[in-house]
CSV table of C-alpha atoms in Angstrom, one decimal:
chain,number,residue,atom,x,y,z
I,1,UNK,CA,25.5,13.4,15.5
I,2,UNK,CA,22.6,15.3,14.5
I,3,UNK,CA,24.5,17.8,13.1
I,4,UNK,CA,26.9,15.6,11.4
I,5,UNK,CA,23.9,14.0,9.4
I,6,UNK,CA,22.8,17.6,8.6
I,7,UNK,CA,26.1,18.4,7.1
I,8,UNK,CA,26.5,15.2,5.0
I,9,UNK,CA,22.5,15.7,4.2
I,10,UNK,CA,23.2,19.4,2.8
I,11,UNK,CA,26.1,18.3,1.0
I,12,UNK,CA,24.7,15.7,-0.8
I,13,UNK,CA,21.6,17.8,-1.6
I,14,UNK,CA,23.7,20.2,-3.1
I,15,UNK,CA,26.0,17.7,-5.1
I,16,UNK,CA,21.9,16.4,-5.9
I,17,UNK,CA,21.1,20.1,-7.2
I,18,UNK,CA,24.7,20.5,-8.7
I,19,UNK,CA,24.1,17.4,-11.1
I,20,UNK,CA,20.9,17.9,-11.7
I,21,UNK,CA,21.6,21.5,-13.0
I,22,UNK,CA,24.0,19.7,-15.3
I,23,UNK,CA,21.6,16.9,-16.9
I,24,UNK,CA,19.3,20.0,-17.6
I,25,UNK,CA,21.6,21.2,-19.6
I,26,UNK,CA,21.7,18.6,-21.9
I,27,UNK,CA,22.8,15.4,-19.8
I,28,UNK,CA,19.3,14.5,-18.8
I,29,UNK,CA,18.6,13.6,-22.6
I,30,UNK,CA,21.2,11.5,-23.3
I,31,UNK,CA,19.6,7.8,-22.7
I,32,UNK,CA,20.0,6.4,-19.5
I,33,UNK,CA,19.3,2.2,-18.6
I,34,UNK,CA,18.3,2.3,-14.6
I,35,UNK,CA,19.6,-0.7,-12.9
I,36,UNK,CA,17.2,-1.5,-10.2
I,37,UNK,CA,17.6,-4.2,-7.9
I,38,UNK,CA,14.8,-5.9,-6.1
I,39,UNK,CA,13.8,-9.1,-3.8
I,40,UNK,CA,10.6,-11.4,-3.4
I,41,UNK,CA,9.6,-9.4,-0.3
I,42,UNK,CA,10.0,-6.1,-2.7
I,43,UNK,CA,5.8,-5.5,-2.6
I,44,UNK,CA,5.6,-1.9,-4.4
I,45,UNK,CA,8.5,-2.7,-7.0
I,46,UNK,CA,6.5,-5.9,-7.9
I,47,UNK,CA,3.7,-4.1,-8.5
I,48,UNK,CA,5.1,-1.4,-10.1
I,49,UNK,CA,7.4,-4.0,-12.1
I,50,UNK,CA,3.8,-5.7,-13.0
I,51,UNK,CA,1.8,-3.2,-14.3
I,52,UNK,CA,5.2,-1.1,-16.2
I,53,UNK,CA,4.0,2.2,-14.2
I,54,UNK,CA,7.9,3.1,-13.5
I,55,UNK,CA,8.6,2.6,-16.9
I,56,UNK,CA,5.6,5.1,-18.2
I,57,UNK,CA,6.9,7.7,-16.1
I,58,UNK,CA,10.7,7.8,-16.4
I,59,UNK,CA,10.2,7.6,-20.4
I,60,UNK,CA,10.0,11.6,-20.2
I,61,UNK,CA,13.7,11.6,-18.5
I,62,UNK,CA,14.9,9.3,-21.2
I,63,UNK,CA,15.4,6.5,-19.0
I,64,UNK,CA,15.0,3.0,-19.1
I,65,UNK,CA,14.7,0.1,-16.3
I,66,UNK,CA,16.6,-3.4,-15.9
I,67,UNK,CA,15.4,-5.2,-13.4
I,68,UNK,CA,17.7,-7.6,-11.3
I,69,UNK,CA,16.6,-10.0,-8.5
I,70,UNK,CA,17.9,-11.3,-5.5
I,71,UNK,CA,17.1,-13.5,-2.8
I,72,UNK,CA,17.4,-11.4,-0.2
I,73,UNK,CA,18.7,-7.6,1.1
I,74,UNK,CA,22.7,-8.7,1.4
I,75,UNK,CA,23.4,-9.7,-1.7
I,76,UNK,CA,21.5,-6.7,-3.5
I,77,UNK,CA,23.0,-4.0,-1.5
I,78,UNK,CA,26.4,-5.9,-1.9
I,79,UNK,CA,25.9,-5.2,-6.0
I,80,UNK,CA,25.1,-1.6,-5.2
I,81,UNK,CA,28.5,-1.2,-3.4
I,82,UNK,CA,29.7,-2.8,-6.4
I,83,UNK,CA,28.4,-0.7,-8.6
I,84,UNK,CA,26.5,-3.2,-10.1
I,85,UNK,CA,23.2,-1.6,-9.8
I,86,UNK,CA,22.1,1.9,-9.1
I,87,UNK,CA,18.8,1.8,-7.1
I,88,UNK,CA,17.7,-1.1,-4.6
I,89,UNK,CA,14.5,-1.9,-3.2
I,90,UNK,CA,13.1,-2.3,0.2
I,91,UNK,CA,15.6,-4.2,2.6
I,92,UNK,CA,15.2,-4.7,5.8
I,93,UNK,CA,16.7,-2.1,8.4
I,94,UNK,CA,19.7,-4.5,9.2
I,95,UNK,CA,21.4,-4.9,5.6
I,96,UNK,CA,22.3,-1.1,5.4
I,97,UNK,CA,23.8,-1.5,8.7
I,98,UNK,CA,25.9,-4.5,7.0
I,99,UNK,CA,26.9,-2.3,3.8
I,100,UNK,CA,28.0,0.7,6.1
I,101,UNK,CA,30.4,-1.8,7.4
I,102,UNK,CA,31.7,-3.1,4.1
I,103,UNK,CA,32.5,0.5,3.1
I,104,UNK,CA,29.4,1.3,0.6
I,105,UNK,CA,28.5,4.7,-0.1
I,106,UNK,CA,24.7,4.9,0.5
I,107,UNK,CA,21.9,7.6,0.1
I,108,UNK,CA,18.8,6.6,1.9
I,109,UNK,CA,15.9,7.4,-0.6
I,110,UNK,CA,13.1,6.3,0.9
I,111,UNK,CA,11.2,3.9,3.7
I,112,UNK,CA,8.3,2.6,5.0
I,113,UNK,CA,7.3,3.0,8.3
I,114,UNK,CA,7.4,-0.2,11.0
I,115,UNK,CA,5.9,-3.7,10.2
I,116,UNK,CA,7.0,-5.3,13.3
I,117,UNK,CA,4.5,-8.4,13.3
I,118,UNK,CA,5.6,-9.2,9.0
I,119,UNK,CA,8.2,-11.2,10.5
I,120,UNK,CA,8.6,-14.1,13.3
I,121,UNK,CA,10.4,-17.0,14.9
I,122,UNK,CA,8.7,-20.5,14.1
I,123,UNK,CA,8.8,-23.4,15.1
I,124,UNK,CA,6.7,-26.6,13.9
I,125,UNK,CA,2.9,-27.3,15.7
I,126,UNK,CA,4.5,-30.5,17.5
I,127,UNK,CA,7.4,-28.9,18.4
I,128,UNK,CA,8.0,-29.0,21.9
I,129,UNK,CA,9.6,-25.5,22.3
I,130,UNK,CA,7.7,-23.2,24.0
I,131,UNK,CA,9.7,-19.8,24.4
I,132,UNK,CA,12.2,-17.7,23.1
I,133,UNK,CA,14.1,-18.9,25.9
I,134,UNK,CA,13.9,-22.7,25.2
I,135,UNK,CA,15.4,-22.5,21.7
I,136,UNK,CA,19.3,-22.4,24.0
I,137,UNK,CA,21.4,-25.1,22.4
I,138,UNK,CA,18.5,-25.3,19.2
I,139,UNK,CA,19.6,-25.0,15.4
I,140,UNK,CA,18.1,-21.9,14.0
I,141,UNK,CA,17.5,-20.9,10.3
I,142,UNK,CA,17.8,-17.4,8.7
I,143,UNK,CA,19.0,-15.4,6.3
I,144,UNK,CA,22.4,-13.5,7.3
I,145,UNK,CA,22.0,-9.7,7.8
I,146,UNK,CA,18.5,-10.0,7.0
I,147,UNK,CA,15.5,-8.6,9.7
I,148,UNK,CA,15.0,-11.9,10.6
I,149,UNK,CA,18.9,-11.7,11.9
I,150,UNK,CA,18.5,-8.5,14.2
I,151,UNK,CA,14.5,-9.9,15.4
I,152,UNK,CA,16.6,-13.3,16.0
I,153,UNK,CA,19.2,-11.3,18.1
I,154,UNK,CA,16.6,-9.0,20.1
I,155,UNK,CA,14.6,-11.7,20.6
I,156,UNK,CA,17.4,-13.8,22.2
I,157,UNK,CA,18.4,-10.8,24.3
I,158,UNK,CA,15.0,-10.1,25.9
I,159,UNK,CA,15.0,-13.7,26.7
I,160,UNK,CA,18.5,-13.9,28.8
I,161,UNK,CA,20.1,-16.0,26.1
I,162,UNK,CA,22.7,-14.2,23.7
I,163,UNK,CA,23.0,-15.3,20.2
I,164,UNK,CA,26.2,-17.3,21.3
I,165,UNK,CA,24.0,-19.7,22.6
I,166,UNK,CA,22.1,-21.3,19.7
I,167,UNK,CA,23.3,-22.8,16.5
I,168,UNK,CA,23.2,-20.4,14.1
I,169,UNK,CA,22.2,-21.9,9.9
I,170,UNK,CA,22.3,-19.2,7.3
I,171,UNK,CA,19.8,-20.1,4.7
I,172,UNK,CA,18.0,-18.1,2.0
I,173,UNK,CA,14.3,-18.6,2.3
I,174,UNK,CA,13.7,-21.2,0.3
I,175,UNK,CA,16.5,-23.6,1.9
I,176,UNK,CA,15.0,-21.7,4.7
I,177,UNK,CA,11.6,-23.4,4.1
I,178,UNK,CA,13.1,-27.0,2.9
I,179,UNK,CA,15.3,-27.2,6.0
I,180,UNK,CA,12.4,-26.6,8.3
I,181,UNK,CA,10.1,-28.7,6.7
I,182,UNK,CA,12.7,-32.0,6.5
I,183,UNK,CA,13.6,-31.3,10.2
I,184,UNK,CA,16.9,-30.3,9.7
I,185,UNK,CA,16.7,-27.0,11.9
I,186,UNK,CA,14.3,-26.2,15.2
I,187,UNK,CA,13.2,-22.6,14.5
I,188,UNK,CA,12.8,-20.4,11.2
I,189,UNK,CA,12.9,-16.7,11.6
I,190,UNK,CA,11.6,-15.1,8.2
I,191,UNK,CA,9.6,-12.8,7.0
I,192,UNK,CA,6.6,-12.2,4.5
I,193,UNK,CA,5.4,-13.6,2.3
I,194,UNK,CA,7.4,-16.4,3.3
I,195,UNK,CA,6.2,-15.8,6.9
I,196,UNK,CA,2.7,-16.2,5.3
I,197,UNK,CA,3.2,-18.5,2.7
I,198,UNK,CA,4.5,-20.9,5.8
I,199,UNK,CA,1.7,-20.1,8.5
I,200,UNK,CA,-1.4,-21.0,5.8
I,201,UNK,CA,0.6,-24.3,4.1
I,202,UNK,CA,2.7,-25.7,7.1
I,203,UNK,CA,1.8,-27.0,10.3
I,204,UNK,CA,3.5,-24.0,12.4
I,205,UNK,CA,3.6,-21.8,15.6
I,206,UNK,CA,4.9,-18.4,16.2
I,207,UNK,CA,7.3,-18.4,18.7
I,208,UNK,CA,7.9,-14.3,18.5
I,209,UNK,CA,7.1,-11.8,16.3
I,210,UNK,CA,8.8,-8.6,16.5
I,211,UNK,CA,6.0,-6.6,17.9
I,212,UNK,CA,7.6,-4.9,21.1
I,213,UNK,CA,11.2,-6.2,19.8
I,214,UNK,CA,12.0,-5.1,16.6
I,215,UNK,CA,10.3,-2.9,14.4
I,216,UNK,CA,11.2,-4.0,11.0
I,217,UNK,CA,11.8,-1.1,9.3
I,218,UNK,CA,12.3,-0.9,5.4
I,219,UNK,CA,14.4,1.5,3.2
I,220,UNK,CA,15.2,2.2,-0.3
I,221,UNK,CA,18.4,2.9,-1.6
I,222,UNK,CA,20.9,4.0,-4.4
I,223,UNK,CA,24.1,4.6,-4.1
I,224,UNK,CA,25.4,8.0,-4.1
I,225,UNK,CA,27.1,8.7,-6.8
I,226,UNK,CA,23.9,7.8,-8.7
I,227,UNK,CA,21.9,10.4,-6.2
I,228,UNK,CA,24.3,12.8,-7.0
I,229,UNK,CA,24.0,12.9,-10.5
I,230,UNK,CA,20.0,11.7,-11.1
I,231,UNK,CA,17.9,13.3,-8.9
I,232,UNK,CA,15.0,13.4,-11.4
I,233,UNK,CA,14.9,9.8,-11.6
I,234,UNK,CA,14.9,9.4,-7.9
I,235,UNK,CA,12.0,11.5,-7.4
I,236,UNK,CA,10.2,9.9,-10.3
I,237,UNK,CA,10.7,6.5,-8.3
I,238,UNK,CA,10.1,7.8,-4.6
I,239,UNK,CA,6.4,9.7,-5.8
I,240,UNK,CA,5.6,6.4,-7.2
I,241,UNK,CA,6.6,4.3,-4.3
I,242,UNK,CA,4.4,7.0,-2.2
I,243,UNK,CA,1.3,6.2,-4.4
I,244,UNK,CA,1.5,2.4,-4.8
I,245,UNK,CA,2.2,2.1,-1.2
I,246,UNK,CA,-1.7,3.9,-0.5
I,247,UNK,CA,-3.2,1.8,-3.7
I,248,UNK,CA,-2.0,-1.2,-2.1
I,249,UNK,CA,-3.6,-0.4,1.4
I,250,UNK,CA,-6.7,1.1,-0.1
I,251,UNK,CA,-7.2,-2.3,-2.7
I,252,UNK,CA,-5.8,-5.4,-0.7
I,253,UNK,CA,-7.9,-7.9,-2.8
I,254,UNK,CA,-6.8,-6.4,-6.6
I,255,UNK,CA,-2.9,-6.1,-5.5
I,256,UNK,CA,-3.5,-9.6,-4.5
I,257,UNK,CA,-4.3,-10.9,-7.7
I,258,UNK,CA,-1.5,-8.9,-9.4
I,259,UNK,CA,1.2,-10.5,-7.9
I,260,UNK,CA,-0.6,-13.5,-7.1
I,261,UNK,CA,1.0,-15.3,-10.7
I,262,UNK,CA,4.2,-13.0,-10.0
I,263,UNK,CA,5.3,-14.5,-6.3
I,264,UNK,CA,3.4,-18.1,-7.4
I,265,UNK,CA,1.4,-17.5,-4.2
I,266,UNK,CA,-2.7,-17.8,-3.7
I,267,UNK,CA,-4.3,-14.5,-3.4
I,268,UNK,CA,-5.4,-15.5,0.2
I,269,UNK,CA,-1.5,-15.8,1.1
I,270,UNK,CA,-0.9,-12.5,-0.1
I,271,UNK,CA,-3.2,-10.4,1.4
I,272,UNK,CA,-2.3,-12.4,4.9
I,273,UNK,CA,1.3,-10.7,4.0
I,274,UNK,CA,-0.2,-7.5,2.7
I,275,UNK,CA,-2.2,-7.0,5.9
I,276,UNK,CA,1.1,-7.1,8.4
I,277,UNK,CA,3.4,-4.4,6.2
I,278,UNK,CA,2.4,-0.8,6.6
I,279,UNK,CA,3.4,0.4,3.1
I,280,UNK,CA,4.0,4.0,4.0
I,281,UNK,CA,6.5,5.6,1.8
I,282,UNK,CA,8.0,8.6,3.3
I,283,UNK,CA,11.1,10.4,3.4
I,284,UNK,CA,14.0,9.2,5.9
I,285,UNK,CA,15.2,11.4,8.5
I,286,UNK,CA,18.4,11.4,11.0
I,287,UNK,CA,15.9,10.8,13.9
I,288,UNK,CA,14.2,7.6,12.4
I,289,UNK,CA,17.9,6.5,12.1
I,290,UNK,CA,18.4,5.6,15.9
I,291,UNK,CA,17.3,2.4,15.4
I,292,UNK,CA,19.6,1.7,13.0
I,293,UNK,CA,22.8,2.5,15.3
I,294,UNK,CA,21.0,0.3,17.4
I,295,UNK,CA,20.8,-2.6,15.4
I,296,UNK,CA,24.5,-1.6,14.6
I,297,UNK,CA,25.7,-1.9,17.8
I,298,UNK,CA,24.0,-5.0,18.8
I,299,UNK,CA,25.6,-7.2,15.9
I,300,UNK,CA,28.9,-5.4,17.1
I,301,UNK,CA,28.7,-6.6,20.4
I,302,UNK,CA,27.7,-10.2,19.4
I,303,UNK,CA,31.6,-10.0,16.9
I,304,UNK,CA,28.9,-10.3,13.8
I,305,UNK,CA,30.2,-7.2,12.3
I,306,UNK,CA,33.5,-6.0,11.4
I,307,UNK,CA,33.6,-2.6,12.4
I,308,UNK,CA,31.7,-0.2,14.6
I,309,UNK,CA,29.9,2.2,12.4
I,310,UNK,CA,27.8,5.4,13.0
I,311,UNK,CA,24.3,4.6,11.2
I,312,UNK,CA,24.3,8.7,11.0
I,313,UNK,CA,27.1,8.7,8.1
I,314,UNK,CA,24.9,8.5,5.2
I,315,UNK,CA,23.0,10.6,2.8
I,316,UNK,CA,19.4,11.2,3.0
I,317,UNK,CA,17.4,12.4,-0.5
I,318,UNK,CA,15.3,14.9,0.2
I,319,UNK,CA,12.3,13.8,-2.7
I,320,UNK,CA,10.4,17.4,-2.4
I,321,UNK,CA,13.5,19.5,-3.5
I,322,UNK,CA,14.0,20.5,-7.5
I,323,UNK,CA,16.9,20.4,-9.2
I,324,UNK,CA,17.5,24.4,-10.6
């Protein structure tokens, strides 16, 4: 499998080097609009988005941003098999896994190493479940195909149950949120700020986090054909991902306040969030993909996804080669 990866990996660096040879010749200059696609739980792009950084430094390439939001990972890497956008931010390690399966043609730019406690089972303070294991025959809120889904699953496992044996409510976060606060579902698996948001305004206890279960793993994306002909821009993006990712870590309290007004959450919420994700932008490997075929083959198993799939058969940007 390794050397599968390595194949498609050269191949698409040299498509990468191919195109970019091309724009130098004269493509590069011709205007370009970005489309970037992004979620709540999207931490460096809102920042970045904030304070126009991206902006100031793809101006040189001639390129311009549109910014498009989703609620969560599915539907944004659904529009970048579409073709609807070009680069998406941070989803959890499950949607890729999702988008493989539906046939999407994905180059792994970036991700950030494991945040496993940033997202968790909850139940209410009076609730009288206890365990993992007591939430058998219990309705359950999440998003589909989000981390919460695959920390839901794992979770389950470790406790003897299988995910056949709960009632299963697919809910964006904020229905999420409503639903568990009206009663309508026993558990919420999310993850921050939500997760954060819920723990300092609601009356709630953490069931499981994913600390020893699942170890929430973030990645960047674009599709291919986009890698293949704009490599500039995706290093542009990737070094600043790198950098906000250490500003963030290094200045908890003024990345707070920044997008404080922008998630319409108290600074004190936010760096409760901040605190739990690691932030650490760094290239993606083959190796640091065997959790992916795991997460693959566990929603296979449970008939939640269509088709097997080998988490190996995508491209991987390499951010510290030049185009010649």
């Amino acid at each position: 499998m390794k050397n599968i990866i390595s194949r498609r990996a050269a191949i698409a660096t040299l498509g990468a080097l191919g195109a970019g040879a091309a724009f130098a010749q004269g493509g590069a200059t011709r205007p370009l609009t970005v489309r970037l696609g992004y979620q709540k739980s999207s931490t460096l792009i809102a920042l970045l988005k904030v304070q126009g950084t991206l902006e100031k430094q793809l101006a040189p390439l001639n390129a311009t941003l549109s910014w498009h939001e989703f609620t969560s990972g599915l539907p944004l890497l659904e529009a970048l098999n579409l073709d609807n956008l070009d680069i998406s931010a941070d989803v959890a390690d499950t949607v890729p896994v999702f988008a493989q399966a539906a046939g999407a043609d994905l180059t792994f730019v970036a991700q950030e190493a494991p945040s496993p406690a940033a997202q968790a089972i909850l139940v209410r303070e009076d609730s009288p479940l206890r365990s993992v294991a007591d939430l058998k025959g219990k309705k359950v809120g999440f998003a589909k195909a989000a981390g919460a889904h695959y920390l839901l699953i794992a979770a389950l496992e470790k406790a003897g149950l299988s995910f056949r044996d709960i009632d299963p409510a697919y809910l964006t976060p904020a229905d999420g949120r409503a639903a568990f606060e009206r009663g309508a579902i026993d558990a919420w698996v999310v993850w921050d700020p939500f997760l954060a948001a819920a723990q300092r305004q609601a009356r709630v206890r953490v069931l499981a986090d994913g600390t020893g279960i699942a170890s929430y793993q973030r990645y960047y994306l674009a599709s291919t054909k986009f890698a293949k002909a704009r490599p500039d821009v995706l290093r542009v993006v990737y070094a600043e991902l790198e950098r906000t990712g250490r500003w963030v870590k290094q200045n908890p309290k003024e990345a707070a306040a920044l997008l404080s007004p922008v998630w319409g959450l108290d600074a004190a919420t936010i760096e409760q969030a901040n605190a739990r994700r690691s932030y650490a932008v760094r290239p993606v490997v083959a190796e640091a993909l065997a959790e992916q075929q795991r997460i693959a083959d566990a929603f296979f198993a449970e008939k939640l996804l269509p088709r097997k799939i080998n988490a190996l058969d995508v491209a991987l940007f390499q951010p510290g080669l030049k185009s010649s």
